[in-house]
Amino acid sequence: MTKIGFFDSGIGGLFIMDTVAKEVPGPSYYYISDEAFFPYGSKTEKQIIERSNFLTEVLLKEGIRHIVVACNTATAVAIDLLREKYPQVNFIGVEPYINIINKEEDKAHEIAVLVTPSTATSSRFLKLKKRLDPKDLVDVVPLENLAALAEEIFYKGESPTLVKKVEEELSSIKGHYHHVILGCTHYLHIEKMISDILGAICISPATAIANRVKDKVGNIPKGQTDKYRFLSTSKNIWEDKSFLN
Ligand code: DGL
């Protein structure tokens, strides 16, 4: 039985898992929402590394050898160390899809990458940015509260009050960019809202990640059926439930 694990600080990675599961049907999917330590965006590198190790151990106990670090912040801070510490695991990270820029045609300050504060200062992200955007065309916009607002909207639903808070969070960049790269998996949940407020097209990494998982996991033996398990660290129990259609 092929098993693929995912973890994130909350529900953000579910949108990556949804795309992966559509592209790679068959395996059992395990998802950990580390709600007890949400948000990662304001945590220290040490805390994020400790949580990433702990969540990897939980998934290892389930016999999982393919793990999608479905969080830009944890990927930026911890994935290199995870690969060193657990060489038996095939880790797939999630990083802002800066690859989208067209170095010949795009001008400076027309595209932004939206990230958490921890991602913005991590050395892995800064290296990635330098490699993919050597001319520094893309602006980096760290957002303090957007992941928490997306989490709240997921659980409570969209309300005028929450939409207003998202508008306030994005007010300083409204109308500034024609494309914004979603550099936090939580933002995928409110992609349309972000796009409408900013008047920009959102770039998600989900399809690229799904293709990478497909390549790395290889052929799934026939006869397997999808199964979804969800663990919230606040409840500390695995629940068998499907978030997917
Ligand atoms: N979903 C996470 C990310 O992709 C982190 C959000 C947070 O916990 O701050 O960066």
PDB file of C-alpha atoms and ligand atoms in Angstrom:
ATOM      1  CA  MET A   1       0.000   0.000   0.000  1.00  0.00           C
ATOM      2  CA  THR A   2       1.486   3.353  -1.048  1.00  0.00           C
ATOM      3  CA  LYS A   3       1.144   6.018   1.616  1.00  0.00           C
ATOM      4  CA  ILE A   4       1.796   9.737   1.209  1.00  0.00           C
ATOM      5  CA  GLY A   5       1.963  12.061   4.209  1.00  0.00           C
ATOM      6  CA  PHE A   6       1.442  15.821   4.312  1.00  0.00           C
ATOM      7  CA  PHE A   7       1.931  18.319   7.074  1.00  0.00           C
ATOM      8  CA  ASP A   8       1.305  22.018   7.558  1.00  0.00           C
ATOM      9  CA  SER A   9       0.690  24.377  10.469  1.00  0.00           C
ATOM     10  CA  GLY A  10      -3.029  24.209   9.671  1.00  0.00           C
ATOM     11  CA  ILE A  11      -5.361  23.639   6.746  1.00  0.00           C
ATOM     12  CA  GLY A  12      -3.228  25.294   4.022  1.00  0.00           C
ATOM     13  CA  GLY A  13      -1.654  22.076   2.789  1.00  0.00           C
ATOM     14  CA  LEU A  14      -5.068  20.491   2.194  1.00  0.00           C
ATOM     15  CA  PHE A  15      -5.284  22.437  -1.052  1.00  0.00           C
ATOM     16  CA  ILE A  16      -1.978  20.954  -2.162  1.00  0.00           C
ATOM     17  CA  MET A  17      -3.163  17.479  -1.099  1.00  0.00           C
ATOM     18  CA  ASP A  18      -6.403  17.919  -3.030  1.00  0.00           C
ATOM     19  CA  THR A  19      -4.502  18.649  -6.254  1.00  0.00           C
ATOM     20  CA  VAL A  20      -2.016  15.822  -5.645  1.00  0.00           C
ATOM     21  CA  ALA A  21      -4.805  13.300  -4.936  1.00  0.00           C
ATOM     22  CA  LYS A  22      -6.545  14.182  -8.203  1.00  0.00           C
ATOM     23  CA  GLU A  23      -3.278  13.756 -10.118  1.00  0.00           C
ATOM     24  CA  VAL A  24      -2.110  10.654  -8.227  1.00  0.00           C
ATOM     25  CA  PRO A  25      -5.133   8.488  -7.366  1.00  0.00           C
ATOM     26  CA  GLY A  26      -4.739   5.280  -5.371  1.00  0.00           C
ATOM     27  CA  PRO A  27      -2.498   5.864  -2.342  1.00  0.00           C
ATOM     28  CA  SER A  28      -3.554   6.435   1.245  1.00  0.00           C
ATOM     29  CA  TYR A  29      -3.233  10.102   2.101  1.00  0.00           C
ATOM     30  CA  TYR A  30      -2.331  11.213   5.623  1.00  0.00           C
ATOM     31  CA  TYR A  31      -2.580  14.855   6.615  1.00  0.00           C
ATOM     32  CA  ILE A  32      -1.395  16.528   9.808  1.00  0.00           C
ATOM     33  CA  SER A  33      -2.665  19.974  10.692  1.00  0.00           C
ATOM     34  CA  ASP A  34      -0.325  21.251  13.417  1.00  0.00           C
ATOM     35  CA  GLU A  35      -2.959  23.530  14.898  1.00  0.00           C
ATOM     36  CA  ALA A  36      -1.393  23.381  18.348  1.00  0.00           C
ATOM     37  CA  PHE A  37       1.543  25.388  16.949  1.00  0.00           C
ATOM     38  CA  PHE A  38      -0.250  27.585  14.400  1.00  0.00           C
ATOM     39  CA  PRO A  39       0.976  29.929  12.950  1.00  0.00           C
ATOM     40  CA  TYR A  40       4.489  28.948  11.883  1.00  0.00           C
ATOM     41  CA  GLY A  41       4.929  32.353  10.239  1.00  0.00           C
ATOM     42  CA  SER A  42       5.747  34.002  13.551  1.00  0.00           C
ATOM     43  CA  LYS A  43       7.723  31.127  15.128  1.00  0.00           C
ATOM     44  CA  THR A  44      11.499  30.885  15.491  1.00  0.00           C
ATOM     45  CA  GLU A  45      13.518  28.645  13.150  1.00  0.00           C
ATOM     46  CA  LYS A  46      14.261  26.366  16.130  1.00  0.00           C
ATOM     47  CA  GLN A  47      10.547  25.879  16.867  1.00  0.00           C
ATOM     48  CA  ILE A  48       9.680  25.197  13.221  1.00  0.00           C
ATOM     49  CA  ILE A  49      12.510  22.641  12.952  1.00  0.00           C
ATOM     50  CA  GLU A  50      11.385  20.899  16.161  1.00  0.00           C
ATOM     51  CA  ARG A  51       7.787  20.686  14.946  1.00  0.00           C
ATOM     52  CA  SER A  52       8.857  19.428  11.504  1.00  0.00           C
ATOM     53  CA  ASN A  53      10.932  16.667  13.128  1.00  0.00           C
ATOM     54  CA  PHE A  54       8.079  15.714  15.437  1.00  0.00           C
ATOM     55  CA  LEU A  55       5.479  15.571  12.641  1.00  0.00           C
ATOM     56  CA  THR A  56       7.853  13.536  10.457  1.00  0.00           C
ATOM     57  CA  GLU A  57       8.222  11.022  13.321  1.00  0.00           C
ATOM     58  CA  VAL A  58       4.423  10.734  13.601  1.00  0.00           C
ATOM     59  CA  LEU A  59       4.163  10.001   9.872  1.00  0.00           C
ATOM     60  CA  LEU A  60       7.086   7.545  10.030  1.00  0.00           C
ATOM     61  CA  LYS A  61       5.209   5.571  12.707  1.00  0.00           C
ATOM     62  CA  GLU A  62       2.394   5.162  10.176  1.00  0.00           C
ATOM     63  CA  GLY A  63       4.882   3.549   7.785  1.00  0.00           C
ATOM     64  CA  ILE A  64       4.974   6.562   5.461  1.00  0.00           C
ATOM     65  CA  ARG A  65       8.049   7.126   3.289  1.00  0.00           C
ATOM     66  CA  HIS A  66       6.813   9.932   1.022  1.00  0.00           C
ATOM     67  CA  ILE A  67       6.231  13.226   2.845  1.00  0.00           C
ATOM     68  CA  VAL A  68       5.053  16.468   1.296  1.00  0.00           C
ATOM     69  CA  VAL A  69       6.089  19.388   3.490  1.00  0.00           C
ATOM     70  CA  ALA A  70       2.901  21.208   2.482  1.00  0.00           C
ATOM     71  CA  CYS A  71       3.977  24.482   4.005  1.00  0.00           C
ATOM     72  CA  ASN A  72       6.283  27.077   2.465  1.00  0.00           C
ATOM     73  CA  THR A  73       7.485  28.177   5.889  1.00  0.00           C
ATOM     74  CA  ALA A  74       8.483  24.665   7.047  1.00  0.00           C
ATOM     75  CA  THR A  75      10.042  23.923   3.649  1.00  0.00           C
ATOM     76  CA  ALA A  76      12.058  27.155   3.763  1.00  0.00           C
ATOM     77  CA  VAL A  77      13.288  26.592   7.308  1.00  0.00           C
ATOM     78  CA  ALA A  78      13.460  22.819   7.798  1.00  0.00           C
ATOM     79  CA  ILE A  79      13.509  20.693   4.638  1.00  0.00           C
ATOM     80  CA  ASP A  80      17.312  20.588   4.238  1.00  0.00           C
ATOM     81  CA  LEU A  81      17.687  19.379   7.822  1.00  0.00           C
ATOM     82  CA  LEU A  82      14.833  16.874   7.434  1.00  0.00           C
ATOM     83  CA  ARG A  83      16.526  15.359   4.376  1.00  0.00           C
ATOM     84  CA  GLU A  84      19.760  15.025   6.338  1.00  0.00           C
ATOM     85  CA  LYS A  85      18.125  13.547   9.417  1.00  0.00           C
ATOM     86  CA  TYR A  86      15.731  11.128   7.655  1.00  0.00           C
ATOM     87  CA  PRO A  87      17.538   9.913   4.501  1.00  0.00           C
ATOM     88  CA  GLN A  88      15.035   7.036   4.194  1.00  0.00           C
ATOM     89  CA  VAL A  89      12.213   9.524   3.510  1.00  0.00           C
ATOM     90  CA  ASN A  90      11.390  11.053   0.156  1.00  0.00           C
ATOM     91  CA  PHE A  91      10.595  14.682   1.091  1.00  0.00           C
ATOM     92  CA  ILE A  92       8.832  16.960  -1.364  1.00  0.00           C
ATOM     93  CA  GLY A  93       8.799  20.636  -0.455  1.00  0.00           C
ATOM     94  CA  VAL A  94       6.458  23.465  -1.377  1.00  0.00           C
ATOM     95  CA  GLU A  95       8.105  26.692  -2.512  1.00  0.00           C
ATOM     96  CA  PRO A  96       6.746  29.867  -4.091  1.00  0.00           C
ATOM     97  CA  TYR A  97       6.467  29.366  -7.833  1.00  0.00           C
ATOM     98  CA  ILE A  98       8.891  32.142  -8.768  1.00  0.00           C
ATOM     99  CA  ASN A  99       9.730  30.104 -11.895  1.00  0.00           C
ATOM    100  CA  ILE A 100       6.742  31.810 -13.512  1.00  0.00           C
ATOM    101  CA  ILE A 101       8.572  35.068 -14.186  1.00  0.00           C
ATOM    102  CA  ASN A 102       9.642  35.834 -17.663  1.00  0.00           C
ATOM    103  CA  LYS A 103      13.102  37.294 -17.236  1.00  0.00           C
ATOM    104  CA  GLU A 104      13.049  38.890 -20.689  1.00  0.00           C
ATOM    105  CA  GLU A 105       9.688  40.629 -20.504  1.00  0.00           C
ATOM    106  CA  ASP A 106       8.723  41.247 -16.899  1.00  0.00           C
ATOM    107  CA  LYS A 107       9.623  44.578 -15.397  1.00  0.00           C
ATOM    108  CA  ALA A 108      10.570  45.313 -11.804  1.00  0.00           C
ATOM    109  CA  HIS A 109       7.764  45.736  -9.238  1.00  0.00           C
ATOM    110  CA  GLU A 110       4.990  44.264 -11.398  1.00  0.00           C
ATOM    111  CA  ILE A 111       4.911  40.876  -9.660  1.00  0.00           C
ATOM    112  CA  ALA A 112       4.937  40.134  -5.937  1.00  0.00           C
ATOM    113  CA  VAL A 113       5.446  37.006  -3.904  1.00  0.00           C
ATOM    114  CA  LEU A 114       3.228  36.863  -0.803  1.00  0.00           C
ATOM    115  CA  VAL A 115       4.822  34.991   2.105  1.00  0.00           C
ATOM    116  CA  THR A 116       4.818  34.603   5.880  1.00  0.00           C
ATOM    117  CA  PRO A 117       7.383  36.649   7.861  1.00  0.00           C
ATOM    118  CA  SER A 118       9.423  33.477   8.661  1.00  0.00           C
ATOM    119  CA  THR A 119       9.640  32.494   4.999  1.00  0.00           C
ATOM    120  CA  ALA A 120      10.722  36.016   4.007  1.00  0.00           C
ATOM    121  CA  THR A 121      13.794  35.923   6.257  1.00  0.00           C
ATOM    122  CA  SER A 122      14.802  32.263   5.762  1.00  0.00           C
ATOM    123  CA  SER A 123      18.086  31.671   3.979  1.00  0.00           C
ATOM    124  CA  ARG A 124      16.568  28.957   1.736  1.00  0.00           C
ATOM    125  CA  PHE A 125      13.936  31.373   0.412  1.00  0.00           C
ATOM    126  CA  LEU A 126      16.503  34.144  -0.085  1.00  0.00           C
ATOM    127  CA  LYS A 127      18.714  31.743  -2.057  1.00  0.00           C
ATOM    128  CA  LEU A 128      15.769  30.543  -4.161  1.00  0.00           C
ATOM    129  CA  LYS A 129      14.772  34.142  -4.881  1.00  0.00           C
ATOM    130  CA  LYS A 130      18.310  35.043  -5.939  1.00  0.00           C
ATOM    131  CA  ARG A 131      18.595  32.001  -8.209  1.00  0.00           C
ATOM    132  CA  LEU A 132      15.202  32.350  -9.925  1.00  0.00           C
ATOM    133  CA  ASP A 133      15.022  36.139  -9.885  1.00  0.00           C
ATOM    134  CA  PRO A 134      18.617  37.401 -10.163  1.00  0.00           C
ATOM    135  CA  LYS A 135      17.493  40.836 -11.366  1.00  0.00           C
ATOM    136  CA  ASP A 136      15.222  41.219  -8.335  1.00  0.00           C
ATOM    137  CA  LEU A 137      12.130  41.924 -10.418  1.00  0.00           C
ATOM    138  CA  VAL A 138       9.722  40.325  -7.940  1.00  0.00           C
ATOM    139  CA  ASP A 139       8.800  42.188  -4.740  1.00  0.00           C
ATOM    140  CA  VAL A 140       8.646  40.152  -1.525  1.00  0.00           C
ATOM    141  CA  VAL A 141       5.580  40.953   0.600  1.00  0.00           C
ATOM    142  CA  PRO A 142       5.534  39.387   4.084  1.00  0.00           C
ATOM    143  CA  LEU A 143       2.040  39.264   5.586  1.00  0.00           C
ATOM    144  CA  GLU A 144       1.576  38.954   9.351  1.00  0.00           C
ATOM    145  CA  ASN A 145      -2.071  37.868   9.516  1.00  0.00           C
ATOM    146  CA  LEU A 146      -3.208  36.494   6.176  1.00  0.00           C
ATOM    147  CA  ALA A 147      -2.592  32.807   7.018  1.00  0.00           C
ATOM    148  CA  ALA A 148      -4.581  33.133  10.257  1.00  0.00           C
ATOM    149  CA  LEU A 149      -7.442  34.828   8.379  1.00  0.00           C
ATOM    150  CA  ALA A 150      -7.480  32.021   5.788  1.00  0.00           C
ATOM    151  CA  GLU A 151      -7.580  29.449   8.611  1.00  0.00           C
ATOM    152  CA  GLU A 152     -10.499  31.294  10.227  1.00  0.00           C
ATOM    153  CA  ILE A 153     -12.396  31.521   6.935  1.00  0.00           C
ATOM    154  CA  PHE A 154     -11.895  27.766   6.401  1.00  0.00           C
ATOM    155  CA  TYR A 155     -13.504  26.879   9.730  1.00  0.00           C
ATOM    156  CA  LYS A 156     -16.113  29.662  10.072  1.00  0.00           C
ATOM    157  CA  GLY A 157     -16.907  30.436   6.450  1.00  0.00           C
ATOM    158  CA  GLU A 158     -16.636  33.730   4.610  1.00  0.00           C
ATOM    159  CA  SER A 159     -18.244  36.681   6.405  1.00  0.00           C
ATOM    160  CA  PRO A 160     -18.219  40.440   5.659  1.00  0.00           C
ATOM    161  CA  THR A 161     -16.078  40.996   8.792  1.00  0.00           C
ATOM    162  CA  LEU A 162     -13.428  38.501   7.686  1.00  0.00           C
ATOM    163  CA  VAL A 163     -13.399  39.801   4.102  1.00  0.00           C
ATOM    164  CA  LYS A 164     -12.861  43.295   5.502  1.00  0.00           C
ATOM    165  CA  LYS A 165      -9.902  42.055   7.564  1.00  0.00           C
ATOM    166  CA  VAL A 166      -8.368  40.460   4.462  1.00  0.00           C
ATOM    167  CA  GLU A 167      -8.868  43.757   2.587  1.00  0.00           C
ATOM    168  CA  GLU A 168      -7.101  45.625   5.386  1.00  0.00           C
ATOM    169  CA  GLU A 169      -4.218  43.132   5.382  1.00  0.00           C
ATOM    170  CA  LEU A 170      -3.774  43.628   1.623  1.00  0.00           C
ATOM    171  CA  SER A 171      -4.604  47.347   1.412  1.00  0.00           C
ATOM    172  CA  SER A 172      -1.007  48.566   1.017  1.00  0.00           C
ATOM    173  CA  ILE A 173      -0.482  46.517  -2.182  1.00  0.00           C
ATOM    174  CA  LYS A 174      -3.942  46.841  -3.779  1.00  0.00           C
ATOM    175  CA  GLY A 175      -3.683  47.509  -7.517  1.00  0.00           C
ATOM    176  CA  HIS A 176       0.140  47.378  -7.498  1.00  0.00           C
ATOM    177  CA  TYR A 177       0.736  44.036  -9.259  1.00  0.00           C
ATOM    178  CA  HIS A 178      -0.580  42.139 -12.281  1.00  0.00           C
ATOM    179  CA  HIS A 179       0.478  38.779 -10.791  1.00  0.00           C
ATOM    180  CA  VAL A 180       0.976  37.632  -7.202  1.00  0.00           C
ATOM    181  CA  ILE A 181       2.753  34.384  -6.381  1.00  0.00           C
ATOM    182  CA  LEU A 182       1.102  32.588  -3.446  1.00  0.00           C
ATOM    183  CA  GLY A 183       4.035  31.732  -1.173  1.00  0.00           C
ATOM    184  CA  CYS A 184       2.004  30.290   1.695  1.00  0.00           C
ATOM    185  CA  THR A 185      -0.287  27.298   1.269  1.00  0.00           C
ATOM    186  CA  HIS A 186      -3.018  28.943   3.360  1.00  0.00           C
ATOM    187  CA  TYR A 187      -3.445  31.606   0.719  1.00  0.00           C
ATOM    188  CA  LEU A 188      -4.665  28.968  -1.762  1.00  0.00           C
ATOM    189  CA  HIS A 189      -7.880  28.662   0.243  1.00  0.00           C
ATOM    190  CA  ILE A 190      -8.722  32.343  -0.355  1.00  0.00           C
ATOM    191  CA  GLU A 191      -7.135  32.615  -3.783  1.00  0.00           C
ATOM    192  CA  LYS A 192     -10.216  34.175  -5.414  1.00  0.00           C
ATOM    193  CA  MET A 193     -10.635  36.716  -2.624  1.00  0.00           C
ATOM    194  CA  ILE A 194      -6.965  37.755  -2.901  1.00  0.00           C
ATOM    195  CA  SER A 195      -7.256  38.030  -6.653  1.00  0.00           C
ATOM    196  CA  ASP A 196     -10.450  40.135  -6.464  1.00  0.00           C
ATOM    197  CA  ILE A 197      -9.076  42.474  -3.786  1.00  0.00           C
ATOM    198  CA  LEU A 198      -5.712  43.035  -5.476  1.00  0.00           C
ATOM    199  CA  GLY A 199      -6.943  42.968  -9.062  1.00  0.00           C
ATOM    200  CA  ALA A 200      -4.138  40.493  -9.796  1.00  0.00           C
ATOM    201  CA  ILE A 201      -3.784  36.953 -11.116  1.00  0.00           C
ATOM    202  CA  CYS A 202      -2.678  34.474  -8.421  1.00  0.00           C
ATOM    203  CA  ILE A 203       0.034  31.914  -9.121  1.00  0.00           C
ATOM    204  CA  SER A 204      -0.258  28.664  -7.173  1.00  0.00           C
ATOM    205  CA  PRO A 205       2.426  25.963  -6.941  1.00  0.00           C
ATOM    206  CA  ALA A 206      -0.143  23.133  -6.534  1.00  0.00           C
ATOM    207  CA  THR A 207       0.018  21.645 -10.037  1.00  0.00           C
ATOM    208  CA  ALA A 208       3.824  21.725 -10.095  1.00  0.00           C
ATOM    209  CA  ILE A 209       3.882  19.915  -6.734  1.00  0.00           C
ATOM    210  CA  ALA A 210       1.383  17.307  -7.928  1.00  0.00           C
ATOM    211  CA  ASN A 211       3.590  16.599 -10.968  1.00  0.00           C
ATOM    212  CA  ARG A 212       6.662  16.302  -8.746  1.00  0.00           C
ATOM    213  CA  VAL A 213       4.866  13.848  -6.433  1.00  0.00           C
ATOM    214  CA  LYS A 214       3.781  11.811  -9.468  1.00  0.00           C
ATOM    215  CA  ASP A 215       7.384  11.586 -10.701  1.00  0.00           C
ATOM    216  CA  LYS A 216       8.826  10.776  -7.305  1.00  0.00           C
ATOM    217  CA  VAL A 217       6.246   8.243  -6.084  1.00  0.00           C
ATOM    218  CA  GLY A 218       6.214   6.341  -9.361  1.00  0.00           C
ATOM    219  CA  ASN A 219       3.615   3.792 -10.389  1.00  0.00           C
ATOM    220  CA  ILE A 220       0.873   3.012  -7.908  1.00  0.00           C
ATOM    221  CA  PRO A 221      -0.042  -0.686  -8.050  1.00  0.00           C
ATOM    222  CA  LYS A 222      -3.533  -1.241  -9.473  1.00  0.00           C
ATOM    223  CA  GLY A 223      -6.297  -2.154  -7.043  1.00  0.00           C
ATOM    224  CA  GLN A 224      -5.380   0.407  -4.416  1.00  0.00           C
ATOM    225  CA  THR A 225      -8.098   2.808  -3.381  1.00  0.00           C
ATOM    226  CA  ASP A 226      -7.871   6.322  -2.015  1.00  0.00           C
ATOM    227  CA  LYS A 227      -8.102   6.668   1.737  1.00  0.00           C
ATOM    228  CA  TYR A 228      -7.758   9.884   3.705  1.00  0.00           C
ATOM    229  CA  ARG A 229      -6.732  10.326   7.293  1.00  0.00           C
ATOM    230  CA  PHE A 230      -6.552  13.613   9.125  1.00  0.00           C
ATOM    231  CA  LEU A 231      -4.748  14.389  12.360  1.00  0.00           C
ATOM    232  CA  SER A 232      -5.030  17.643  14.198  1.00  0.00           C
ATOM    233  CA  THR A 233      -2.392  18.148  16.874  1.00  0.00           C
ATOM    234  CA  SER A 234      -4.952  20.028  18.945  1.00  0.00           C
ATOM    235  CA  LYS A 235      -7.133  16.889  19.077  1.00  0.00           C
ATOM    236  CA  ASN A 236      -4.260  14.426  18.808  1.00  0.00           C
ATOM    237  CA  ILE A 237      -6.350  11.747  17.113  1.00  0.00           C
ATOM    238  CA  TRP A 238      -6.459  10.414  13.581  1.00  0.00           C
ATOM    239  CA  GLU A 239      -9.874  10.910  12.061  1.00  0.00           C
ATOM    240  CA  ASP A 240     -10.893   9.060   8.933  1.00  0.00           C
ATOM    241  CA  LYS A 241     -12.468  11.744   6.867  1.00  0.00           C
ATOM    242  CA  SER A 242     -12.291  12.925   3.322  1.00  0.00           C
ATOM    243  CA  PHE A 243     -11.856  16.582   2.519  1.00  0.00           C
ATOM    244  CA  LEU A 244     -11.814  15.813  -1.150  1.00  0.00           C
ATOM    245  CA  ASN A 245     -14.663  15.699  -3.596  1.00  0.00           C
TER     246      ASN A 245
HETATM  247  N1  DGL B   1       0.805  27.361   5.475  1.00  0.00           N
HETATM  248  C1  DGL B   1       2.080  27.795   5.865  1.00  0.00           C
HETATM  249  C2  DGL B   1       2.948  28.264   4.709  1.00  0.00           C
HETATM  250  O1  DGL B   1       2.805  27.781   3.650  1.00  0.00           O
HETATM  251  C3  DGL B   1       2.278  28.587   7.088  1.00  0.00           C
HETATM  252  C4  DGL B   1       1.228  29.509   7.605  1.00  0.00           C
HETATM  253  C5  DGL B   1       1.589  29.859   9.041  1.00  0.00           C
HETATM  254  O2  DGL B   1       1.466  28.956   9.871  1.00  0.00           O
HETATM  255  O3  DGL B   1       2.023  30.975   9.302  1.00  0.00           O
HETATM  256  O4  DGL B   1       3.804  29.082   4.829  1.00  0.00           O
END
